[in-house]
Amino acid sequence: MKSLLLAFAFAVLLCHTNTFAQSREITGKVMAAADSSWLPGVSVRIAGSQSGTLTNENGEFKIQARQGQTLVFSFVGFLNQSVKVPASGDINVKLDQDELSLNEVVITAGGLTAQRRELGSQSTTLKSQELTQGRPTSVASSLAGRVPGLLVMGVSSGVNPAFRLVLRGNRSLTGNNQALVIIDNMISTNDILANMNPEDIDDIQVLNGAGAAALYGSDASNGALIVTTKKGKSGKTEIRVAHSAIVEKVAFLPQLQSGFGSGTTPDDVPTYTPYENQQFGPAFDGSMVNIGKPLQDGSIQNVPYSARNSREDFWETGLTNQTDLSISSGDEKGTYYLSAQYTNQHSTVPLEVFKRYSVRANSSRHIYKNLTASFNTNFVATRSDVSNATATAYQNLLMSPSQVDVTQYKDWKNNPFANPNGYFNEYFTNPYFTLANNRGISRYDYFQGNLELKWHPIRPLTVTYRTGITTKNYSGKTHTGKFTYSDYTKSISGSSKTDTPGSVADFSAFTNQLVNDFIAEFKTNFFPSLSFSSAIGTTFRENSNKNIFVSATGLVVNDLYNIGNSLSNPIAIEQNFRTRQIGVYGEARLGFKEFIYLHVTGRNDWRSILSKSNRSFFYPSADISFIATDAIPALAQSDFLQTLKLRGGYSKVGQVNLGNIFNLGAYSLSSTFSQASGYPYSSGAGFTLDNNLVAADIKPEMTIGEEAGFDFELVPLAISGGLTFYKTNTVNQTISVIVSSATGYQTLTTNVGEVVNNGLESYFNITPIKTSNGFEVSLAANYTFNRNKVISLSKQSDQMTLSSDGNTARIIAKVGSPFPLLQTTRYTRDPENRIIVDPITGYPSTNGTFHDVGITNPPHILGLTGTIKFRKLKLNLLFEYRNGHYIYNAISTGYDFSGAGISTAWYNRDRFVIPNSSYKNADGQYVANTNITTRSGGADFWTDATRNRGIGENYANSAGFWKLREASLRYDLPASLLGKTRFMHGITLSVQGRNLFIWVPKSNLYTDPEYSQNGVESNAVGFTNLAQTPPARYFGGTISFTF
Amino acid sequence: MKKLIILFLPFLLLTACVDSLDDYNVDTKRPSTAPPVTLFSNALKGLADTLTSPNVNVNNYRLYVQQWTTTTYLDEPRYNVTARIIPESFWRGLYKGVISDLNESRRLINADPLLSQATKDVQLAQIEIVEVLTWAALVNTFGNLPYSEAMNPENPLPKYDDAKTVYDAILARLDAALPKLESKGTPFGAGDLLYKGNIPQWVKFGNSLKLKLAMIIADSDEAKAKKMVSEAAPKVFTGNADKAAFPYISTPPNYNVVAQNLNSLYTSRQDFIPAATIVTPMNELNDPRRPFFFTTIGGKYVGGQYGFLNTYSAFSHISDKIIDPAFEGLLLDYSEVEFLLAEAVERGFITGSAAEHYNKAVTASITYWGGSAAEAAAYLAQPKVAYATAEGNWKQKIGFQKWFALYNRGWESWVEWRRLDFPKLSPPSGGNVPAGLAIPVRMIYPIVEQTLNGTNRKAAADAIGGDLATTKLWWDKF
């Protein structure tokens, strides 16, 4: 058959040679105009004929053509180019990128690719430059405010802060809601994303909904961030060296009172106590006072009785140095990209140091006809030395009255007044000592590597095999130094100064993930107007985690932190987990005339952590995309509307919510035993059945998602935008239901409950000014609205607590309410909502019941980006706004028990009438209180739990904010300035800042409402405490050389 | 075609892998089966902790029988059982903390193909005796409760069974277990924290328990009580050394729960002092046990006023002996058994001399606590103590002295007080005490049961005449 065809073609050619000019073999090369890299697979066609060819892996082609004929070069993602065949010589072509975003090729789930026009769901592409212009240490921080639908929460402070990344709200009540992270087609983790070198990232494709990510099956319900790292370009070598220095300063301090020094009671005639931590003493008057108790040698400190600024000065100026090196190169056969980065950060917390080393090697090579081999490897090592008692140190700082200059006490070893023995504060230790004496050092080594073989046996078919490993090895040590107080100190102080016996803990752990993927892709056009692409694949994944933890208390030799250096029996814990997952998936995309596309996917997963009968699950999705501007001629001809795409999708995906990120849910089904507390008893062992039983038939939580939306581009002012509505219903929530202990267990983990989320995502871009002399102003905005609601919980209870702060505040899921819901205790109020006070004491009270405050996840998120370009100069600003949610600050001890908080001085420590209060008169009526003052305006009121500190509403406030997330100014030195240094291609200077300003409502006295004391993994956002130090702003400069 | 096969090979391999996933969900580093004896040990500790605890959240029976009172918080001595989760703690402590582990221990023994039947029999009998004791504690506290459908996590809504039916069932189980103790198998050894595998002791313990449980229904089912009492009586404890006592040790956190709540080594709380209700009559009788029960204040034993605020420093405290971290927790002792025998004679269940048993009981108690036999004799010689001349009928004589003997065993004392109706105790009154307080004669069901198992709880509450602390149990006829 083949030979027949050939013969026929030959015959055709032969007969043509007689009538037309002599055809000749034309050779040439095709490269991308943007970066001069060779383009393989470009279609080269003779206009008006059927003959054509493709460029090979080196961008080369050969074709028979005659002078005067036109060769049409076309390639997905690039504009077509036509070239007339010259009389002689080769044809070398540079193709320009197709700027029409609909034709942009993007990576979709499973490492497959598609043109944007084919996608039926909301996705956003973030390019390397956007991600790195603010020079973030962690790329996660630069995602905030840029992506519709994505909530980025910086939950912790200090070095290497952690970020919680949630797309389209919280679906799971107790399970993971964070977006799936894919790096170079490998399932990865949030912490690897946060710790990878941001400069290595080529782009991040954000798939907002489960539908787009459905090919990931039981990992897909939270949407996905698909990260692609940089590759070398054939025919182009570039070496880049850059250095940044970034300063970090505290940006938002809690509001503290500065009018009163140390003292406690009596309230109305406050007396000064030189060694007191509470700040309910007399008003500052500038006179000289002693602080602390005399040292053994009789010396005592004498300071002016006036406010100092030391509680602000305690926070240091941090500095981050970051150095980058990257080399990228390639030739016809292969490409490579090598990079290295070193980061060294000192944060605002004294003594905190963080270092990160990252090395990457990505390479790709054609090793055989039709066969390409490539690999990506990345090693990241982080080293940190931080205090594990930062919260205590912060509290100790707040327990330092304002007349004391705490910054004097850095040198606790040599300064007798800084040493715990001589420290002025009778009840709380020197914060510098707390930081220095309680340390945690840790080392994390991440390795992620994969190799990929891609084979094109026949033209429409591509077969890919990929295998990879993602591993994290980490170890660390925490210690508390031993400290023995002097006999003198003990003799003059009560039980408040007790010896610290010292302790040490050591741990090491690894997590390991192996993945094998096999994918066969088939792409063809059945007819010119009907395109078809499909893929089937299998994936196999094994995860194994292990940790060992040992600790001992009571050190024998001081300053020697070794488990053996202890008289007590060490505590030792070992944990091991292993799981497997197998998936088979397929997708098919049918396109008609390039204006309507139907896309369906299906995946079946088998998970080892589920019971045999429930192990296998099928996850389908379907979406449709319609390009109105291509389908409807009237629209196509509009010179106002450039493109309009309508889209919609449906998906059903699941998430197995068992265990946590470390134990992976392994073995949850078998009720295991634990060594009961206190055993071995004498010498015998004692075991007890676990309190929780996991129902044997536990199933994944199922999220059924629907979305619909449109994207448009207008001709004028380069306006573009889009809007997406979505709705997800997550059923079979996996929660632990309390059961009667008559069953032998206390809780039963089972599938009950439903959560619904709906919302919208929108974006809008405009370039109002673009002049011919290179001046350009562009604005981008995105707005996200999310509303969620708990539809049902268990039969037994219509609410469930996720986190609580004593009996004062809690974060719960409650049927009929948004989730997570903040509830606090509040003052007992009359029917007119006035605070009821006691008619004699004037004190308010609480009955201790909880009241709804509101959701703790922001319903409204707005991101605004402004870019101003003038030739080589570029200014970029990014603002973010969030509102509609609430936060509770679990800090009443630090602020109000201490008397440091500004609210304690609102009434100048005088007796006062509680605003908007009432009292019950003799007739039992509530009448407005205008004259009954509180019996105390000092310690007796502010430190008391029933009057102030135990009333949760006093510490709950709106979590809304505006932030200037990022500002950067960049200048590319013009080539003329580089002069004759031929080896140097460019120098870029930039200054940049991150989190420069925050604006919060007046009610927020305390801290950045983005914080969450429960960490990245917990859905119970909405609590902060003193473990989150005051938020910092970062600003610095970068110089970058390209060779 | 070949290429096609290669293409599909991965899919074929996968199918094979899917079947092997079971192997991956077996935790090889953590026990999914534990040695049964370890569960038995832990159940014993759970039982001793719950019955011995003086924690206000769990066990307030020392207060209800007015052996102790509180200094600061008056909710519990004034019989508030809802301010804290008292019923739930006791319920959970026994269901989850004891019966669940015993149940699992039994399941593991039955499932072990390597154990001989004789060994299974004797170990199961040990488990059974402890379980019967635990069920009796539950049923004598709450009345109707989940029994036949309990311990089945597949059924989160177990029905409540009639208390008498449950009680008859556990008595039958005890009867069935006792002969199996003597099956010559290998009993639980070192993990048997009561008797270290000494089977003759277990036989005595089992029969003493039978005597005790049978006597509880003497007023409601006399025939059955008589039969069981007369069967058990010859095989019961014969001396203080026979006692069933849980050996607390001084290593943290295994010290006695009383020490945990009272000893200044472990707590700064100063909540409990002896109540004048018990100190005063002991003073009147010059009771030789006082130095072992109380500390002195100004050389005297002074109890606080029951149910009112008391200044800790102004009154005697609980003795150092009782708050010692290694002080044992009694489950059943010889003195108790002799009192029961005295009662059995009085009721005509057995023959013998009630006075003799009474004297032995009082003597055993005094010598157990540290007094001498001579002191006991002198004590018994007092007309107000001597069985012949002590005040009241046999119920009063026995009830009164048993109240002393069961000092520090509040829950047991509460059962005996309800059963014998002596000593006469009055709820606090006057002052700021709310009117109409009544000493609980039953513990209400855990509040959480209203939501967790509401329908069944409601049915049970209706069946017993209301889920109240004043609803008498079926055996509490007087």
Coordinates of C-alpha atoms in Angstrom, one line a residue, chain A residues 455 463 518 520 536-538 542 576 578 580 582-584 606-609 612 615 666-667 672-673 676-679 681-682 685-691 693 738-746 796, chain B residues 3 7 10-11 14 17-18 21-22 24-27 29-34 38-39 41-42 45 91-92 95-96 100-101 104 146 150-153 155-156 193 246-249 253-254 449 451-452:
Chain A
W455 CA 8.1 8.0 22.2
V463 CA 3.6 7.3 24.5
F518 CA 2.3 5.6 31.8
A520 CA -0.6 7.0 25.7
I536 CA -5.2 6.8 28.5
G537 CA -2.9 6.4 31.4
T538 CA -2.1 4.5 34.5
E542 CA 3.6 4.5 46.9
N576 CA 5.8 4.0 60.3
R578 CA 3.0 3.1 54.0
R580 CA -0.3 2.6 47.8
I582 CA -3.3 2.8 41.7
G583 CA -5.2 4.8 39.1
V584 CA -6.3 4.2 35.5
W606 CA -7.7 2.0 44.1
R607 CA -6.4 3.1 47.5
S608 CA -4.8 0.7 49.9
I609 CA -6.1 2.6 52.9
K612 CA -11.4 -4.1 49.9
R615 CA -11.3 0.6 47.6
A666 CA -2.7 4.2 56.7
Y667 CA -4.0 1.4 58.9
T672 CA -5.0 -0.7 66.9
F673 CA -4.0 -0.7 70.5
A676 CA -1.8 2.8 78.0
S677 CA -0.5 5.8 79.9
G678 CA 1.7 4.9 82.7
Y679 CA 2.9 1.5 81.4
Y681 CA 3.3 -0.8 85.2
S682 CA 5.9 -2.2 87.5
A685 CA 2.7 -3.9 79.9
G686 CA -0.8 -2.5 79.5
F687 CA -2.6 -1.9 76.3
T688 CA -5.9 -0.3 75.6
L689 CA -8.2 -0.2 72.6
D690 CA -8.2 3.1 70.7
N691 CA -11.0 5.4 71.6
L693 CA -13.2 3.4 65.6
I738 CA -19.2 11.0 69.3
V739 CA -20.9 7.8 70.2
S740 CA -22.2 6.4 73.5
S741 CA -19.3 4.8 75.2
A742 CA -21.6 1.8 75.8
T743 CA -20.4 0.8 72.3
G744 CA -16.9 0.4 73.7
Y745 CA -15.6 3.4 71.8
Q746 CA -15.9 7.1 72.2
Q796 CA -26.6 13.1 66.8
Chain B
K3 CA 3.5 -2.7 20.0
L7 CA 1.1 -0.7 25.3
P10 CA 1.1 -1.7 32.2
F11 CA -2.7 -2.0 32.4
L14 CA -2.0 -2.8 37.4
C17 CA -1.3 -4.9 41.8
V18 CA -4.8 -3.9 42.8
L21 CA -3.3 -3.6 48.1
D22 CA -4.5 -5.4 51.2
Y24 CA -0.2 -2.5 52.3
N25 CA -2.8 -1.7 54.9
V26 CA -1.3 -3.8 57.7
D27 CA 0.6 -1.9 60.2
K29 CA 5.1 -1.6 63.5
R30 CA 2.2 -1.1 65.8
P31 CA 0.2 -3.8 67.5
S32 CA -3.1 -4.6 65.8
T33 CA -3.3 -7.5 68.3
A34 CA -2.0 -7.1 71.8
T38 CA -2.0 -6.4 78.8
L39 CA -5.6 -5.5 78.1
S41 CA -4.0 -5.3 83.3
N42 CA -5.2 -2.0 81.9
K45 CA -6.4 -0.2 86.5
W91 CA -20.1 5.6 82.7
R92 CA -17.3 6.1 80.2
Y95 CA -17.7 1.0 79.7
K96 CA -14.7 2.3 77.7
S100 CA -14.1 -2.6 76.3
D101 CA -10.6 -3.8 77.1
E104 CA -11.1 -7.3 73.5
P146 CA -27.1 -0.9 77.6
A150 CA -23.5 -2.9 74.2
M151 CA -19.9 -3.2 73.1
N152 CA -20.9 -3.4 69.5
P153 CA -19.6 -0.4 67.5
N155 CA -24.7 -0.5 66.7
P156 CA -24.2 3.1 67.9
L193 CA -2.3 -7.1 89.2
F246 CA -5.1 -2.7 93.2
P247 CA -1.4 -2.1 93.9
Y248 CA -0.8 1.5 93.0
I249 CA 2.9 2.4 92.7
P253 CA 1.6 8.6 86.7
N254 CA 0.7 5.4 88.4
E449 CA -26.8 10.0 76.1
T451 CA -28.2 13.3 72.1
L452 CA -26.1 10.2 71.4

